[in-house]
Short mmCIF file of C-alpha atoms in Angstrom, two decimals:
data_model
loop_
_atom_site.label_atom_id
_atom_site.label_comp_id
_atom_site.label_asym_id
_atom_site.label_seq_id
_atom_site.Cartn_x
_atom_site.Cartn_y
_atom_site.Cartn_z
CA MET A 1 111.14 19.26 -33.30
CA SER A 2 109.68 20.26 -29.99
CA ASN A 3 107.28 22.64 -31.53
CA PHE A 4 105.82 19.74 -33.67
CA LYS A 5 105.32 17.63 -30.46
CA ILE A 6 103.59 20.61 -28.84
CA LEU A 7 101.47 20.95 -31.98
CA SER A 8 100.60 17.35 -32.13
CA THR A 9 99.66 16.97 -28.56
CA GLY A 10 97.38 19.98 -28.79
CA LEU A 11 95.61 18.54 -31.71
CA VAL A 12 94.98 15.39 -29.80
CA ALA A 13 93.75 17.24 -26.85
CA ILE A 14 91.31 19.27 -29.28
CA ALA A 15 90.10 15.98 -30.82
CA LEU A 16 89.36 14.28 -27.40
CA SER A 17 87.55 17.43 -26.21
CA LEU A 18 85.47 17.44 -29.43
CA SER A 19 84.62 13.74 -29.13
CA THR A 20 83.56 14.00 -25.45
CA GLY A 21 81.84 17.39 -25.81
CA CYS A 22 79.14 16.40 -28.40
CA THR A 23 77.11 14.25 -26.12
CA PRO A 24 76.22 16.56 -23.06
CA THR A 25 73.34 18.46 -24.87
CA THR A 26 71.07 15.44 -25.20
CA PRO A 27 70.39 14.78 -21.45
CA HIS A 28 68.91 18.26 -21.13
CA ASP A 29 66.56 17.63 -23.92
CA GLN A 30 65.24 14.37 -22.44
CA ASN A 31 64.57 15.86 -19.08
CA THR A 32 62.17 18.52 -20.57
CA SER A 33 60.38 16.08 -22.88
CA GLU A 34 59.63 13.65 -19.97
CA ALA A 35 58.33 16.02 -17.65
CA PRO A 36 54.62 16.33 -18.92
CA THR A 37 54.09 12.57 -18.61
CA ALA A 38 54.40 12.75 -14.88
CA THR A 39 51.46 15.30 -14.63
CA THR A 40 48.92 13.14 -16.64
CA LEU A 41 47.83 11.09 -13.58
CA PRO A 42 44.54 12.62 -12.31
CA VAL A 43 43.22 11.37 -8.99
CA GLN A 44 39.82 9.78 -10.40
CA ALA A 45 39.39 6.76 -8.14
CA THR A 46 39.24 8.68 -4.90
CA GLU A 47 35.39 8.54 -4.82
CA SER A 48 34.15 5.02 -5.35
CA PRO A 49 30.65 5.03 -6.98
CA TYR A 50 29.07 2.75 -4.32
CA PRO A 51 26.25 4.72 -2.44
CA THR A 52 24.15 3.04 0.13
CA VAL A 53 21.57 1.56 -2.08
CA SER A 54 19.05 -0.08 0.30
CA PRO A 55 20.51 -0.41 3.80
CA THR A 56 17.17 -1.32 5.41
CA ALA A 57 14.56 -2.12 2.76
CA SER A 58 16.28 -5.31 1.79
CA GLY A 59 13.79 -7.93 3.53
CA GLN A 60 13.53 -6.30 6.91
CA ASN A 61 9.82 -6.65 7.42
CA ARG A 62 8.82 -10.12 6.28
CA LEU A 63 5.18 -11.09 6.66
CA SER A 64 3.68 -14.66 6.81
CA SER A 65 1.35 -15.71 3.93
CA SER A 66 -1.75 -15.58 6.29
CA ASP A 67 -0.88 -12.03 7.52
CA ARG A 68 -0.21 -10.79 3.88
CA GLN A 69 -3.55 -12.51 2.64
CA PHE A 70 -5.45 -10.84 5.42
CA ILE A 71 -4.09 -7.39 4.50
CA ASN A 72 -4.97 -7.91 0.86
CA GLU A 73 -8.44 -8.96 1.60
CA ALA A 74 -9.04 -6.27 4.16
CA ALA A 75 -7.83 -3.80 1.63
CA GLN A 76 -10.27 -4.99 -1.13
CA ASP A 77 -13.16 -5.32 1.27
CA GLY A 78 -12.62 -1.96 2.62
CA LEU A 79 -12.51 -0.21 -0.84
CA ALA A 80 -15.78 -2.10 -1.53
CA GLU A 81 -17.48 -0.97 1.58
CA VAL A 82 -16.81 2.64 0.61
CA GLN A 83 -18.14 2.31 -2.92
CA LEU A 84 -21.20 0.35 -1.83
CA GLY A 85 -21.74 2.99 0.88
CA GLN A 86 -21.72 5.68 -1.87
CA LEU A 87 -24.39 3.74 -3.78
CA ALA A 88 -26.50 3.49 -0.55
CA SER A 89 -26.45 7.22 -0.04
CA GLN A 90 -27.64 7.77 -3.64
CA ARG A 91 -29.87 4.85 -4.37
CA GLY A 92 -31.36 4.13 -0.87
CA ALA A 93 -35.12 4.75 -0.24
CA ARG A 94 -35.05 4.84 3.56
CA GLU A 95 -33.17 7.47 5.33
CA ALA A 96 -31.78 4.99 7.75
CA VAL A 97 -30.14 3.18 4.78
CA LYS A 98 -28.69 6.38 3.35
CA GLU A 99 -27.30 7.37 6.80
CA PHE A 100 -25.76 3.88 7.22
CA GLY A 101 -24.19 4.17 3.56
CA GLN A 102 -22.63 7.57 4.66
CA ARG A 103 -21.14 6.05 7.73
CA MET A 104 -19.60 3.24 5.70
CA VAL A 105 -17.91 5.73 3.49
CA GLN A 106 -16.60 7.70 6.50
CA ASP A 107 -15.67 4.75 8.71
CA HIS A 108 -14.08 2.42 6.20
CA THR A 109 -12.11 5.36 4.59
CA GLU A 110 -10.53 5.84 8.07
CA VAL A 111 -9.73 2.24 8.33
CA ASN A 112 -8.37 2.14 4.84
CA ASN A 113 -6.06 4.96 5.62
CA GLN A 114 -4.72 3.17 8.71
CA LEU A 115 -4.21 0.02 6.62
CA LYS A 116 -2.21 2.10 4.04
CA GLN A 117 0.00 3.18 6.81
CA LEU A 118 0.65 -0.29 7.94
CA ALA A 119 1.28 -1.57 4.45
CA THR A 120 3.83 1.28 3.87
CA GLN A 121 5.64 0.33 7.23
CA LYS A 122 5.72 -3.34 6.17
CA GLY A 123 6.79 -2.59 2.52
CA ILE A 124 3.59 -3.88 0.94
CA THR A 125 1.67 -2.59 -2.08
CA LEU A 126 -2.03 -2.89 -1.49
CA PRO A 127 -4.47 -3.75 -4.22
CA THR A 128 -6.22 -0.80 -5.82
CA SER A 129 -9.48 -2.72 -6.94
CA ILE A 130 -12.30 -4.30 -4.96
CA GLY A 131 -11.83 -7.74 -6.44
CA SER A 132 -14.01 -9.78 -8.79
CA LYS A 133 -16.56 -11.00 -6.22
CA ASN A 134 -17.06 -7.22 -4.59
CA GLN A 135 -17.31 -6.09 -8.32
CA GLN A 136 -20.27 -8.54 -8.97
CA VAL A 137 -22.07 -7.23 -5.91
CA LYS A 138 -21.50 -3.71 -6.97
CA GLN A 139 -22.80 -4.23 -10.34
CA ARG A 140 -25.91 -6.16 -8.98
CA LEU A 141 -26.78 -3.41 -6.56
CA SER A 142 -26.15 -0.65 -9.12
CA LYS A 143 -29.21 -1.93 -11.13
CA LEU A 144 -31.40 -1.59 -8.08
CA SER A 145 -33.22 1.35 -6.41
CA GLY A 146 -35.80 2.15 -3.75
CA ALA A 147 -36.90 -0.64 -1.45
CA LYS A 148 -35.27 -3.33 -3.52
CA PHE A 149 -32.06 -1.67 -3.06
CA ASP A 150 -32.48 -1.24 0.60
CA ARG A 151 -33.25 -4.98 1.19
CA GLN A 152 -30.35 -6.17 -0.98
CA TYR A 153 -27.85 -3.65 0.34
CA ILE A 154 -28.54 -4.37 4.12
CA ASN A 155 -28.57 -8.11 3.65
CA GLN A 156 -25.29 -7.66 1.80
CA MET A 157 -23.78 -5.67 4.68
CA LEU A 158 -25.00 -8.29 7.11
CA GLN A 159 -23.07 -10.98 5.33
CA ASP A 160 -19.98 -8.90 4.61
CA HIS A 161 -19.61 -7.80 8.20
CA GLN A 162 -20.06 -11.16 9.62
CA LYS A 163 -17.40 -12.59 7.40
CA ASP A 164 -15.03 -9.42 8.13
CA ILE A 165 -15.56 -9.75 12.04
CA SER A 166 -14.66 -13.46 11.74
CA ALA A 167 -11.53 -12.71 9.76
CA PHE A 168 -10.41 -9.76 12.02
CA GLN A 169 -11.01 -11.76 15.20
CA THR A 170 -8.93 -14.56 13.79
CA GLU A 171 -6.17 -12.26 12.85
CA ALA A 172 -6.15 -10.43 16.20
CA GLN A 173 -5.83 -13.72 18.08
CA GLN A 174 -3.67 -15.74 15.68
CA GLY A 175 -1.81 -13.49 13.61
CA GLN A 176 2.02 -13.72 13.54
CA ASP A 177 2.96 -10.10 13.07
CA SER A 178 2.27 -7.87 16.09
CA ASP A 179 1.48 -4.58 14.08
CA VAL A 180 -1.03 -6.63 11.88
CA LYS A 181 -2.71 -8.04 14.92
CA ALA A 182 -2.91 -4.59 16.59
CA PHE A 183 -4.55 -3.27 13.45
CA ALA A 184 -7.18 -6.04 13.40
CA ALA A 185 -7.94 -5.57 17.11
CA GLN A 186 -8.30 -1.88 16.79
CA ALA A 187 -10.65 -2.11 13.75
CA LEU A 188 -12.91 -4.81 15.42
CA PRO A 189 -15.18 -2.59 17.59
CA THR A 190 -16.05 -0.41 14.45
CA LEU A 191 -17.10 -3.57 12.46
CA GLN A 192 -19.08 -4.74 15.17
CA GLU A 193 -20.92 -1.53 15.49
CA HIS A 194 -21.67 -1.68 11.78
CA LEU A 195 -23.11 -5.11 12.02
CA GLU A 196 -25.33 -4.01 15.17
CA GLN A 197 -26.59 -0.99 13.11
CA ALA A 198 -27.30 -3.28 10.13
CA ARG A 199 -29.39 -5.57 12.11
CA SER A 200 -31.24 -2.67 13.76
CA ILE A 201 -32.11 -1.34 10.31
CA VAL A 202 -33.48 -4.82 9.30
CA ASN A 203 -35.41 -5.09 12.48
CA SER A 204 -36.92 -1.70 12.32
CA GLY A 205 -38.04 -2.33 8.73
CA THR A 206 -39.77 -5.60 9.67
CA SER A 207 -41.26 -4.30 12.75
CA THR A 208 -42.91 -1.15 11.17
CA SER A 209 -44.42 -3.31 8.31
CA THR A 210 -45.66 -6.37 10.13
CA PRO A 211 -47.48 -4.93 13.14
CA THR A 212 -49.73 -2.69 11.00
CA SER A 213 -51.10 -5.69 9.06
CA THR A 214 -51.50 -7.91 12.25
CA SER A 215 -53.16 -5.23 14.44
CA THR A 216 -56.16 -4.59 12.19
CA PRO A 217 -57.30 -8.22 11.85
CA THR A 218 -57.30 -8.72 15.53
CA SER A 219 -59.35 -5.70 16.16
CA THR A 220 -61.86 -6.46 13.42
CA SER A 221 -62.28 -10.15 14.35
CA THR A 222 -63.16 -9.85 18.01
CA PRO A 223 -66.53 -8.07 17.77
CA ILE A 224 -67.90 -10.50 15.41
CA PRO A 225 -68.36 -13.49 17.90
CA THR A 226 -69.92 -11.27 20.63
CA ASN A 227 -73.31 -10.37 18.73
CA THR A 228 -74.18 -14.04 17.84
CA PRO A 229 -75.58 -15.02 21.43
#
């Protein structure tokens, strides 16, 4: 009877151990399967895609409408003076007109380059054409040659430089941007020299033609009254 109790208690113990011993294997499998999920988190947001797009070009250099208009007109007129000067060096009859045209090309090219630097500093895009009015003048002069070209070209230079000097003086005195005012004041002496040279060409042309016609009548008319008495 005691052996039966021992056998029954042993069977109960074996049954308990079997019921509790079936579960321990599962936690190890779960640990191995969950491990890779922790490594799928790459560090991607460390560098934010926000570079410095335009730190200083946002509206740093703002010009007034009058300053901007002056720059645009000066650019168009400067390009026109270069192109008309090239015509003068090709179509002019007098050597003085040809030399004046060459000086227009040289001087206004230099002034135009200074204006380009100023426009770049101020963030302005200059016009690349000479404008409709200047284009009409160029077309008209392109159809002329010789003495007719000389007269029309020099007269046009007188008008253009008188207008330019007035505009540059106004900007140098009343402009709002200090850099634009300085550019206008610096270019003024060159424009004034151009105007004086154009005037001298006109005066030299009229002085060489009129004295020859007026000197001969005076010399031929004086001997006639002396022989009558």
